[in-house]
Short mmCIF file of N, CA and C in Angstrom, two decimals:
data_model
loop_
_atom_site.label_atom_id
_atom_site.label_comp_id
_atom_site.label_asym_id
_atom_site.label_seq_id
_atom_site.Cartn_x
_atom_site.Cartn_y
_atom_site.Cartn_z
N MET K 1 -14.70 -12.21 8.43
CA MET K 1 -13.32 -12.44 8.77
C MET K 1 -12.47 -11.30 8.23
N LEU K 2 -11.56 -10.82 9.04
CA LEU K 2 -10.67 -9.74 8.64
C LEU K 2 -9.29 -10.29 8.29
N HIS K 3 -8.69 -9.71 7.25
CA HIS K 3 -7.34 -10.08 6.83
C HIS K 3 -6.42 -8.88 7.05
N LYS K 4 -5.35 -9.09 7.78
CA LYS K 4 -4.39 -8.02 7.99
C LYS K 4 -3.62 -7.78 6.70
N VAL K 5 -3.46 -6.50 6.35
CA VAL K 5 -2.75 -6.15 5.12
C VAL K 5 -1.64 -5.16 5.44
N ASN K 6 -0.68 -5.12 4.54
CA ASN K 6 0.40 -4.14 4.59
C ASN K 6 0.34 -3.32 3.31
N ILE K 7 0.95 -2.17 3.35
CA ILE K 7 1.00 -1.34 2.15
C ILE K 7 2.15 -1.85 1.29
N ALA K 8 1.79 -2.35 0.11
CA ALA K 8 2.80 -2.83 -0.83
C ALA K 8 3.41 -1.66 -1.58
N GLY K 9 2.68 -0.56 -1.68
CA GLY K 9 3.23 0.62 -2.32
C GLY K 9 2.15 1.52 -2.89
N LEU K 10 2.62 2.56 -3.53
CA LEU K 10 1.77 3.51 -4.24
C LEU K 10 2.17 3.48 -5.70
N ALA K 11 1.21 3.70 -6.56
CA ALA K 11 1.49 3.72 -8.00
C ALA K 11 0.57 4.75 -8.64
N MET K 12 0.85 5.04 -9.90
CA MET K 12 -0.03 5.91 -10.66
C MET K 12 -0.70 5.09 -11.75
N ASP K 13 -2.00 5.25 -11.89
CA ASP K 13 -2.74 4.63 -12.97
C ASP K 13 -2.45 5.46 -14.21
N PRO K 14 -1.69 4.93 -15.17
CA PRO K 14 -1.33 5.73 -16.33
C PRO K 14 -2.52 6.13 -17.19
N ALA K 15 -3.59 5.38 -17.15
CA ALA K 15 -4.77 5.71 -17.97
C ALA K 15 -5.51 6.92 -17.42
N SER K 16 -5.67 6.99 -16.10
CA SER K 16 -6.44 8.08 -15.51
C SER K 16 -5.57 9.09 -14.76
N ASN K 17 -4.27 8.79 -14.67
CA ASN K 17 -3.33 9.63 -13.92
C ASN K 17 -3.79 9.80 -12.47
N THR K 18 -4.33 8.72 -11.92
CA THR K 18 -4.84 8.70 -10.55
C THR K 18 -3.96 7.80 -9.69
N PRO K 19 -3.63 8.22 -8.48
CA PRO K 19 -2.83 7.36 -7.60
C PRO K 19 -3.61 6.11 -7.17
N ILE K 20 -2.88 5.04 -6.97
CA ILE K 20 -3.43 3.77 -6.50
C ILE K 20 -2.60 3.35 -5.30
N ILE K 21 -3.26 2.95 -4.22
CA ILE K 21 -2.55 2.34 -3.11
C ILE K 21 -2.74 0.83 -3.24
N LEU K 22 -1.66 0.10 -3.04
CA LEU K 22 -1.70 -1.35 -3.16
C LEU K 22 -1.57 -1.96 -1.78
N LEU K 23 -2.57 -2.70 -1.37
CA LEU K 23 -2.57 -3.38 -0.08
C LEU K 23 -2.36 -4.87 -0.32
N LYS K 24 -1.43 -5.45 0.42
CA LYS K 24 -1.10 -6.86 0.24
C LYS K 24 -1.37 -7.60 1.54
N THR K 25 -2.02 -8.76 1.45
CA THR K 25 -2.29 -9.54 2.65
C THR K 25 -0.98 -9.97 3.29
N GLU K 26 -0.99 -10.14 4.60
CA GLU K 26 0.22 -10.57 5.30
C GLU K 26 0.72 -11.90 4.77
N GLU K 27 -0.22 -12.75 4.33
CA GLU K 27 0.18 -14.03 3.75
C GLU K 27 0.89 -13.79 2.42
N GLY K 28 0.69 -12.60 1.84
CA GLY K 28 1.38 -12.22 0.62
C GLY K 28 0.82 -12.77 -0.67
N ASP K 29 -0.35 -13.38 -0.62
CA ASP K 29 -0.86 -14.01 -1.83
C ASP K 29 -1.90 -13.17 -2.58
N LYS K 30 -2.35 -12.07 -1.99
CA LYS K 30 -3.39 -11.25 -2.63
C LYS K 30 -3.04 -9.78 -2.49
N THR K 31 -3.35 -9.03 -3.54
CA THR K 31 -3.12 -7.59 -3.54
C THR K 31 -4.41 -6.89 -3.90
N LEU K 32 -4.74 -5.85 -3.15
CA LEU K 32 -5.95 -5.08 -3.39
C LEU K 32 -5.57 -3.66 -3.81
N PRO K 33 -5.87 -3.26 -5.06
CA PRO K 33 -5.63 -1.87 -5.46
C PRO K 33 -6.83 -1.00 -5.13
N ILE K 34 -6.56 0.18 -4.59
CA ILE K 34 -7.62 1.15 -4.31
C ILE K 34 -7.19 2.48 -4.92
N TRP K 35 -8.01 3.02 -5.81
CA TRP K 35 -7.73 4.31 -6.42
C TRP K 35 -8.05 5.40 -5.40
N ILE K 36 -7.11 6.34 -5.22
CA ILE K 36 -7.25 7.39 -4.21
C ILE K 36 -6.93 8.75 -4.82
N GLY K 37 -7.15 9.80 -4.04
CA GLY K 37 -6.86 11.15 -4.50
C GLY K 37 -5.38 11.50 -4.35
N LEU K 38 -4.95 12.50 -5.09
CA LEU K 38 -3.55 12.93 -5.08
C LEU K 38 -3.12 13.46 -3.71
N LEU K 39 -3.99 14.23 -3.06
CA LEU K 39 -3.62 14.77 -1.74
C LEU K 39 -3.45 13.66 -0.71
N GLU K 40 -4.34 12.67 -0.77
CA GLU K 40 -4.23 11.54 0.17
C GLU K 40 -2.99 10.70 -0.14
N ALA K 41 -2.69 10.53 -1.42
CA ALA K 41 -1.47 9.80 -1.81
C ALA K 41 -0.23 10.51 -1.29
N THR K 42 -0.22 11.84 -1.38
CA THR K 42 0.90 12.62 -0.87
C THR K 42 1.03 12.45 0.64
N SER K 43 -0.09 12.46 1.34
CA SER K 43 -0.09 12.28 2.79
C SER K 43 0.42 10.90 3.17
N ILE K 44 -0.04 9.88 2.45
CA ILE K 44 0.39 8.50 2.73
C ILE K 44 1.88 8.36 2.43
N ALA K 45 2.32 8.89 1.29
CA ALA K 45 3.74 8.80 0.93
C ALA K 45 4.62 9.50 1.96
N SER K 46 4.19 10.66 2.44
CA SER K 46 5.01 11.38 3.43
C SER K 46 5.10 10.59 4.73
N ALA K 47 4.02 9.91 5.11
CA ALA K 47 4.06 9.08 6.32
C ALA K 47 4.93 7.85 6.11
N LEU K 48 4.83 7.22 4.95
CA LEU K 48 5.65 6.04 4.66
C LEU K 48 7.14 6.37 4.68
N GLN K 49 7.48 7.56 4.20
CA GLN K 49 8.88 7.95 4.10
C GLN K 49 9.32 8.81 5.28
N ASP K 50 8.45 8.97 6.26
CA ASP K 50 8.75 9.75 7.46
C ASP K 50 9.22 11.17 7.13
N ILE K 51 8.53 11.80 6.19
CA ILE K 51 8.84 13.17 5.80
C ILE K 51 8.06 14.11 6.71
N GLN K 52 8.76 15.04 7.31
CA GLN K 52 8.14 16.02 8.20
C GLN K 52 8.07 17.37 7.48
N PHE K 53 6.91 17.99 7.51
CA PHE K 53 6.73 19.31 6.91
C PHE K 53 6.83 20.38 8.00
N ASP K 54 7.13 21.61 7.58
CA ASP K 54 7.22 22.71 8.54
C ASP K 54 5.89 22.95 9.25
N ARG K 55 4.81 22.79 8.53
CA ARG K 55 3.47 22.98 9.08
C ARG K 55 2.73 21.66 8.97
N PRO K 56 1.84 21.35 9.92
CA PRO K 56 1.15 20.05 9.87
C PRO K 56 0.16 19.96 8.70
N MET K 57 0.18 18.80 8.05
CA MET K 57 -0.83 18.51 7.04
C MET K 57 -2.10 18.09 7.79
N THR K 58 -3.20 17.95 7.08
CA THR K 58 -4.49 17.65 7.70
C THR K 58 -4.44 16.41 8.58
N HIS K 59 -3.85 15.32 8.08
CA HIS K 59 -3.80 14.08 8.87
C HIS K 59 -2.89 14.23 10.09
N ASP K 60 -1.84 15.04 9.97
CA ASP K 60 -0.97 15.30 11.13
C ASP K 60 -1.71 16.13 12.17
N LEU K 61 -2.47 17.11 11.71
CA LEU K 61 -3.27 17.93 12.62
C LEU K 61 -4.28 17.08 13.37
N PHE K 62 -4.94 16.17 12.65
CA PHE K 62 -5.91 15.27 13.28
C PHE K 62 -5.22 14.40 14.33
N LYS K 63 -4.04 13.89 14.01
CA LYS K 63 -3.31 13.08 14.99
C LYS K 63 -2.97 13.92 16.23
N ASN K 64 -2.49 15.13 16.02
CA ASN K 64 -2.16 16.00 17.15
C ASN K 64 -3.38 16.26 18.04
N LEU K 65 -4.52 16.52 17.42
CA LEU K 65 -5.74 16.77 18.17
C LEU K 65 -6.15 15.54 18.99
N THR K 66 -6.14 14.38 18.36
CA THR K 66 -6.55 13.17 19.08
C THR K 66 -5.60 12.85 20.23
N GLN K 67 -4.33 13.15 20.06
CA GLN K 67 -3.38 12.91 21.15
C GLN K 67 -3.64 13.85 22.33
N VAL K 68 -3.98 15.10 22.04
CA VAL K 68 -4.32 16.05 23.10
C VAL K 68 -5.54 15.56 23.87
N LEU K 69 -6.47 14.92 23.16
CA LEU K 69 -7.69 14.41 23.78
C LEU K 69 -7.52 13.01 24.36
N ASN K 70 -6.29 12.48 24.34
CA ASN K 70 -5.99 11.13 24.84
C ASN K 70 -6.77 10.04 24.12
N VAL K 71 -6.87 10.18 22.81
CA VAL K 71 -7.55 9.17 21.99
C VAL K 71 -6.50 8.61 21.03
N HIS K 72 -6.56 7.31 20.81
CA HIS K 72 -5.65 6.71 19.84
C HIS K 72 -6.45 5.80 18.89
N ILE K 73 -5.81 5.40 17.82
CA ILE K 73 -6.43 4.51 16.84
C ILE K 73 -5.93 3.10 17.10
N ASN K 74 -6.87 2.17 17.33
CA ASN K 74 -6.52 0.76 17.52
C ASN K 74 -6.24 0.07 16.20
N ARG K 75 -7.11 0.35 15.20
CA ARG K 75 -6.96 -0.30 13.90
C ARG K 75 -7.91 0.39 12.92
N ILE K 76 -7.71 0.09 11.65
CA ILE K 76 -8.69 0.49 10.64
C ILE K 76 -9.12 -0.75 9.88
N ASP K 77 -10.37 -0.73 9.45
CA ASP K 77 -10.93 -1.83 8.66
C ASP K 77 -11.45 -1.27 7.34
N ILE K 78 -11.03 -1.85 6.25
CA ILE K 78 -11.67 -1.56 4.97
C ILE K 78 -12.81 -2.56 4.92
N CYS K 79 -14.02 -2.05 5.13
CA CYS K 79 -15.14 -2.90 5.51
C CYS K 79 -16.18 -3.15 4.44
N ASP K 80 -16.18 -2.37 3.36
CA ASP K 80 -17.21 -2.59 2.35
C ASP K 80 -16.78 -2.03 1.01
N LEU K 81 -17.44 -2.52 -0.02
CA LEU K 81 -17.26 -2.05 -1.38
C LEU K 81 -18.64 -2.02 -2.02
N LYS K 82 -19.11 -0.80 -2.32
CA LYS K 82 -20.43 -0.61 -2.93
C LYS K 82 -20.28 0.29 -4.14
N ASP K 83 -20.80 -0.14 -5.27
CA ASP K 83 -20.77 0.67 -6.49
C ASP K 83 -19.37 1.22 -6.77
N ASN K 84 -18.37 0.36 -6.69
CA ASN K 84 -16.97 0.71 -6.94
C ASN K 84 -16.41 1.74 -5.97
N THR K 85 -17.02 1.88 -4.81
CA THR K 85 -16.52 2.77 -3.77
C THR K 85 -16.20 1.95 -2.53
N PHE K 86 -14.96 2.10 -2.05
CA PHE K 86 -14.54 1.40 -0.83
C PHE K 86 -14.94 2.22 0.39
N TYR K 87 -15.24 1.52 1.48
CA TYR K 87 -15.60 2.15 2.75
C TYR K 87 -14.66 1.62 3.83
N ALA K 88 -14.36 2.48 4.80
CA ALA K 88 -13.48 2.08 5.90
C ALA K 88 -14.07 2.55 7.22
N GLU K 89 -13.61 1.92 8.28
CA GLU K 89 -13.95 2.33 9.64
C GLU K 89 -12.66 2.51 10.42
N ILE K 90 -12.62 3.57 11.20
CA ILE K 90 -11.48 3.81 12.09
C ILE K 90 -11.94 3.47 13.49
N HIS K 91 -11.20 2.62 14.17
CA HIS K 91 -11.53 2.20 15.54
C HIS K 91 -10.67 3.00 16.52
N PHE K 92 -11.33 3.88 17.26
CA PHE K 92 -10.67 4.74 18.23
C PHE K 92 -10.86 4.19 19.64
N ALA K 93 -9.96 4.59 20.55
CA ALA K 93 -10.10 4.22 21.96
C ALA K 93 -9.45 5.29 22.83
N SER K 94 -10.02 5.45 24.01
CA SER K 94 -9.45 6.30 25.05
C SER K 94 -9.59 5.54 26.35
N ASP K 95 -9.20 6.15 27.45
CA ASP K 95 -9.36 5.49 28.75
C ASP K 95 -10.83 5.27 29.09
N GLU K 96 -11.69 6.19 28.65
CA GLU K 96 -13.10 6.14 29.02
C GLU K 96 -13.96 5.30 28.08
N ARG K 97 -13.63 5.28 26.78
CA ARG K 97 -14.52 4.61 25.85
C ARG K 97 -13.80 4.27 24.55
N SER K 98 -14.49 3.48 23.74
CA SER K 98 -14.02 3.20 22.38
C SER K 98 -15.17 3.48 21.42
N PHE K 99 -14.83 3.84 20.20
CA PHE K 99 -15.85 4.15 19.21
C PHE K 99 -15.28 3.97 17.81
N THR K 100 -16.18 3.91 16.84
CA THR K 100 -15.81 3.69 15.45
C THR K 100 -16.39 4.82 14.61
N MET K 101 -15.61 5.26 13.60
CA MET K 101 -16.07 6.30 12.69
C MET K 101 -15.91 5.84 11.25
N ASP K 102 -16.87 6.21 10.41
CA ASP K 102 -16.80 5.96 8.98
C ASP K 102 -15.73 6.85 8.37
N ALA K 103 -15.02 6.34 7.37
CA ALA K 103 -13.97 7.13 6.71
C ALA K 103 -13.72 6.60 5.31
N ARG K 104 -13.10 7.43 4.51
CA ARG K 104 -12.59 6.95 3.23
C ARG K 104 -11.35 6.11 3.52
N PRO K 105 -11.12 5.03 2.79
CA PRO K 105 -9.93 4.22 3.05
C PRO K 105 -8.63 5.01 2.99
N SER K 106 -8.52 5.95 2.07
CA SER K 106 -7.28 6.72 1.95
C SER K 106 -7.01 7.54 3.21
N ASP K 107 -8.04 8.17 3.76
CA ASP K 107 -7.86 8.93 5.01
C ASP K 107 -7.56 7.99 6.17
N ALA K 108 -8.27 6.87 6.23
CA ALA K 108 -8.05 5.90 7.31
C ALA K 108 -6.62 5.36 7.26
N ILE K 109 -6.12 5.06 6.07
CA ILE K 109 -4.76 4.54 5.92
C ILE K 109 -3.74 5.61 6.31
N ALA K 110 -3.96 6.85 5.88
CA ALA K 110 -3.04 7.93 6.24
C ALA K 110 -2.95 8.08 7.76
N LEU K 111 -4.08 7.94 8.45
CA LEU K 111 -4.08 8.03 9.91
C LEU K 111 -3.47 6.79 10.55
N ALA K 112 -3.77 5.62 10.01
CA ALA K 112 -3.20 4.38 10.55
C ALA K 112 -1.67 4.43 10.53
N LEU K 113 -1.11 4.97 9.46
CA LEU K 113 0.34 5.09 9.38
C LEU K 113 0.89 6.00 10.47
N ARG K 114 0.20 7.08 10.74
CA ARG K 114 0.67 8.02 11.75
C ARG K 114 0.54 7.47 13.17
N PHE K 115 -0.42 6.59 13.38
CA PHE K 115 -0.63 5.98 14.70
C PHE K 115 0.01 4.59 14.81
N HIS K 116 0.65 4.15 13.74
CA HIS K 116 1.23 2.80 13.70
C HIS K 116 0.17 1.75 14.02
N ALA K 117 -1.01 1.95 13.47
CA ALA K 117 -2.14 1.05 13.70
C ALA K 117 -2.24 0.05 12.56
N PRO K 118 -2.67 -1.17 12.86
CA PRO K 118 -2.81 -2.17 11.80
C PRO K 118 -3.99 -1.87 10.88
N ILE K 119 -3.87 -2.37 9.66
CA ILE K 119 -4.90 -2.19 8.63
C ILE K 119 -5.46 -3.56 8.28
N PHE K 120 -6.78 -3.66 8.24
CA PHE K 120 -7.45 -4.92 7.92
C PHE K 120 -8.41 -4.71 6.75
N VAL K 121 -8.63 -5.78 5.99
CA VAL K 121 -9.62 -5.79 4.92
C VAL K 121 -10.59 -6.92 5.20
N ASP K 122 -11.87 -6.61 5.15
CA ASP K 122 -12.91 -7.61 5.37
C ASP K 122 -12.95 -8.60 4.21
N GLU K 123 -13.19 -9.84 4.54
CA GLU K 123 -13.28 -10.91 3.53
C GLU K 123 -14.31 -10.57 2.45
N ARG K 124 -15.42 -9.93 2.83
CA ARG K 124 -16.46 -9.56 1.85
C ARG K 124 -15.91 -8.59 0.81
N VAL K 125 -15.03 -7.69 1.23
CA VAL K 125 -14.43 -6.75 0.29
C VAL K 125 -13.54 -7.50 -0.69
N MET K 126 -12.79 -8.46 -0.15
CA MET K 126 -11.94 -9.27 -1.03
C MET K 126 -12.77 -10.00 -2.08
N GLU K 127 -13.87 -10.56 -1.64
CA GLU K 127 -14.73 -11.30 -2.56
C GLU K 127 -15.37 -10.38 -3.59
N LYS K 128 -15.84 -9.22 -3.16
CA LYS K 128 -16.49 -8.29 -4.08
C LYS K 128 -15.53 -7.73 -5.12
N SER K 129 -14.27 -7.61 -4.77
CA SER K 129 -13.30 -7.00 -5.67
C SER K 129 -12.44 -8.03 -6.38
N ARG K 130 -12.78 -9.27 -6.24
CA ARG K 130 -11.94 -10.38 -6.68
C ARG K 130 -12.01 -10.61 -8.19
N VAL K 131 -10.82 -10.87 -8.74
CA VAL K 131 -10.68 -11.36 -10.11
C VAL K 131 -10.28 -12.81 -9.96
N GLY K 132 -10.80 -13.69 -10.80
CA GLY K 132 -10.47 -15.11 -10.72
C GLY K 132 -8.97 -15.35 -10.66
N LYS K 133 -8.54 -16.14 -9.71
CA LYS K 133 -7.13 -16.37 -9.43
C LYS K 133 -6.38 -16.99 -10.60
N GLU K 134 -6.87 -18.08 -11.08
CA GLU K 134 -6.14 -18.86 -12.06
C GLU K 134 -6.43 -18.38 -13.49
N THR K 135 -7.67 -18.10 -13.78
CA THR K 135 -8.07 -17.87 -15.16
C THR K 135 -8.15 -16.40 -15.53
N GLY K 136 -8.12 -15.51 -14.55
CA GLY K 136 -8.35 -14.10 -14.84
C GLY K 136 -9.81 -13.81 -15.07
N GLU K 137 -10.66 -14.79 -14.80
CA GLU K 137 -12.10 -14.63 -14.99
C GLU K 137 -12.63 -13.54 -14.06
N VAL K 138 -13.45 -12.69 -14.59
CA VAL K 138 -14.01 -11.60 -13.82
C VAL K 138 -15.21 -12.09 -13.04
N LEU K 139 -15.18 -11.93 -11.72
CA LEU K 139 -16.32 -12.31 -10.91
C LEU K 139 -17.35 -11.19 -10.86
N ASP K 140 -16.89 -9.96 -11.05
CA ASP K 140 -17.80 -8.82 -11.17
C ASP K 140 -18.06 -8.67 -12.66
N ASP K 141 -19.20 -9.14 -13.13
CA ASP K 141 -19.46 -9.13 -14.56
C ASP K 141 -20.17 -7.87 -15.05
N SER K 142 -20.15 -6.82 -14.22
CA SER K 142 -20.70 -5.55 -14.68
C SER K 142 -19.75 -4.98 -15.74
N GLU K 143 -20.23 -4.05 -16.52
CA GLU K 143 -19.40 -3.43 -17.55
C GLU K 143 -18.16 -2.79 -16.93
N GLU K 144 -18.36 -2.11 -15.81
CA GLU K 144 -17.24 -1.47 -15.11
C GLU K 144 -16.23 -2.51 -14.60
N GLY K 145 -16.72 -3.60 -14.02
CA GLY K 145 -15.84 -4.65 -13.51
C GLY K 145 -15.02 -5.28 -14.61
N ILE K 146 -15.63 -5.55 -15.74
CA ILE K 146 -14.93 -6.14 -16.88
C ILE K 146 -13.87 -5.17 -17.40
N LYS K 147 -14.24 -3.89 -17.47
CA LYS K 147 -13.30 -2.88 -17.96
C LYS K 147 -12.04 -2.84 -17.09
N TRP K 148 -12.21 -2.83 -15.77
CA TRP K 148 -11.06 -2.77 -14.87
C TRP K 148 -10.23 -4.05 -14.90
N ALA K 149 -10.88 -5.19 -15.00
CA ALA K 149 -10.15 -6.46 -15.08
C ALA K 149 -9.28 -6.49 -16.33
N GLU K 150 -9.84 -6.06 -17.46
CA GLU K 150 -9.06 -6.02 -18.70
C GLU K 150 -7.90 -5.05 -18.59
N TYR K 151 -8.14 -3.92 -17.98
CA TYR K 151 -7.08 -2.93 -17.81
C TYR K 151 -5.96 -3.48 -16.93
N LEU K 152 -6.31 -4.08 -15.80
CA LEU K 152 -5.31 -4.61 -14.87
C LEU K 152 -4.50 -5.74 -15.49
N GLU K 153 -5.13 -6.55 -16.33
CA GLU K 153 -4.42 -7.64 -16.99
C GLU K 153 -3.32 -7.12 -17.90
N LYS K 154 -3.50 -5.94 -18.48
CA LYS K 154 -2.54 -5.39 -19.43
C LYS K 154 -1.37 -4.67 -18.76
N LEU K 155 -1.48 -4.39 -17.47
CA LEU K 155 -0.43 -3.65 -16.78
C LEU K 155 0.81 -4.51 -16.60
N SER K 156 1.94 -3.89 -16.81
CA SER K 156 3.21 -4.57 -16.52
C SER K 156 3.67 -4.12 -15.14
N PRO K 157 4.59 -4.86 -14.52
CA PRO K 157 5.10 -4.43 -13.21
C PRO K 157 5.70 -3.02 -13.26
N ARG K 158 6.23 -2.63 -14.42
CA ARG K 158 6.80 -1.30 -14.56
C ARG K 158 5.76 -0.19 -14.36
N ALA K 159 4.51 -0.49 -14.66
CA ALA K 159 3.44 0.50 -14.50
C ALA K 159 3.22 0.84 -13.04
N PHE K 160 3.74 0.03 -12.13
CA PHE K 160 3.53 0.26 -10.71
C PHE K 160 4.69 0.96 -10.04
N SER K 161 5.49 1.68 -10.83
CA SER K 161 6.50 2.55 -10.23
C SER K 161 6.31 3.93 -10.84
N TYR K 162 6.49 4.94 -10.00
CA TYR K 162 6.19 6.29 -10.44
C TYR K 162 7.03 7.26 -9.65
N SER K 163 7.67 8.19 -10.31
CA SER K 163 8.43 9.23 -9.63
C SER K 163 7.62 10.51 -9.65
N TYR K 164 7.30 11.00 -8.49
CA TYR K 164 6.48 12.20 -8.37
C TYR K 164 7.39 13.35 -7.96
N ARG K 165 8.08 13.96 -8.95
CA ARG K 165 9.11 14.96 -8.67
C ARG K 165 8.55 16.26 -8.10
N GLN K 166 7.35 16.61 -8.49
CA GLN K 166 6.79 17.89 -8.07
C GLN K 166 6.78 18.03 -6.55
N HIS K 167 6.52 16.96 -5.83
CA HIS K 167 6.51 17.01 -4.37
C HIS K 167 7.78 16.42 -3.78
N ARG K 168 8.74 16.12 -4.66
CA ARG K 168 10.02 15.56 -4.24
C ARG K 168 9.87 14.30 -3.41
N MET K 169 8.90 13.51 -3.79
CA MET K 169 8.70 12.22 -3.13
C MET K 169 8.80 11.14 -4.18
N LEU K 170 9.31 10.02 -3.78
CA LEU K 170 9.39 8.89 -4.68
C LEU K 170 8.36 7.87 -4.26
N LEU K 171 7.41 7.60 -5.13
CA LEU K 171 6.35 6.64 -4.84
C LEU K 171 6.68 5.38 -5.62
N LEU K 172 7.17 4.39 -4.95
CA LEU K 172 7.60 3.17 -5.62
C LEU K 172 6.91 1.97 -5.04
N THR K 173 6.76 0.99 -5.86
CA THR K 173 6.28 -0.29 -5.36
C THR K 173 6.74 -1.39 -6.29
N SER K 174 6.88 -2.52 -5.73
CA SER K 174 7.01 -3.73 -6.53
C SER K 174 6.14 -4.75 -5.85
N TRP K 175 5.40 -5.48 -6.63
CA TRP K 175 4.50 -6.45 -6.03
C TRP K 175 4.34 -7.61 -6.97
N SER K 176 3.99 -8.70 -6.39
CA SER K 176 3.63 -9.87 -7.17
C SER K 176 2.52 -10.57 -6.41
N GLY K 177 1.69 -11.24 -7.10
CA GLY K 177 0.59 -11.92 -6.43
C GLY K 177 -0.69 -11.77 -7.22
N THR K 178 -1.75 -12.13 -6.61
CA THR K 178 -3.05 -12.11 -7.25
C THR K 178 -3.84 -10.91 -6.77
N ILE K 179 -4.40 -10.18 -7.71
CA ILE K 179 -5.31 -9.11 -7.33
C ILE K 179 -6.65 -9.77 -7.07
N PHE K 180 -7.18 -9.55 -5.85
CA PHE K 180 -8.43 -10.23 -5.51
C PHE K 180 -9.60 -9.33 -5.70
#
């Protein structure tokens, strides 16, 4: 089962200084954090804020190419989580055919924003990345899973706002809900 999600925002992980994209279910009761690269975060932020650059960034170039070829993106699915790595699929279509390509979630999200395509998360991903709703109990009892659950429990809402002055973009978010 797929759950439609929206981008709740971008944040910086103060411990690793790594950007995090926060995806929130349309029902609004669950939030999924995914750690991403700085370049992808910049691309996502520019799309969210409709910032146009003089020269096309990689994701803009890809969009331009697919439009010339009469291909569009129907949707993206964040479809798996293996060894703390998220996987995504981009669903393309043209007049002649449709096809799916493997992608990193950050690249898939950056493209989905440019194509105004919906973003979905597979139920299995939610379950694999889930922290107990009521008790904070870690369902992933690996050392890495416990470490991240403890870290996330200590974060305050203030930790999820970040001003990235170097690129003159403001990456803000406010969210409430359960991290699954």
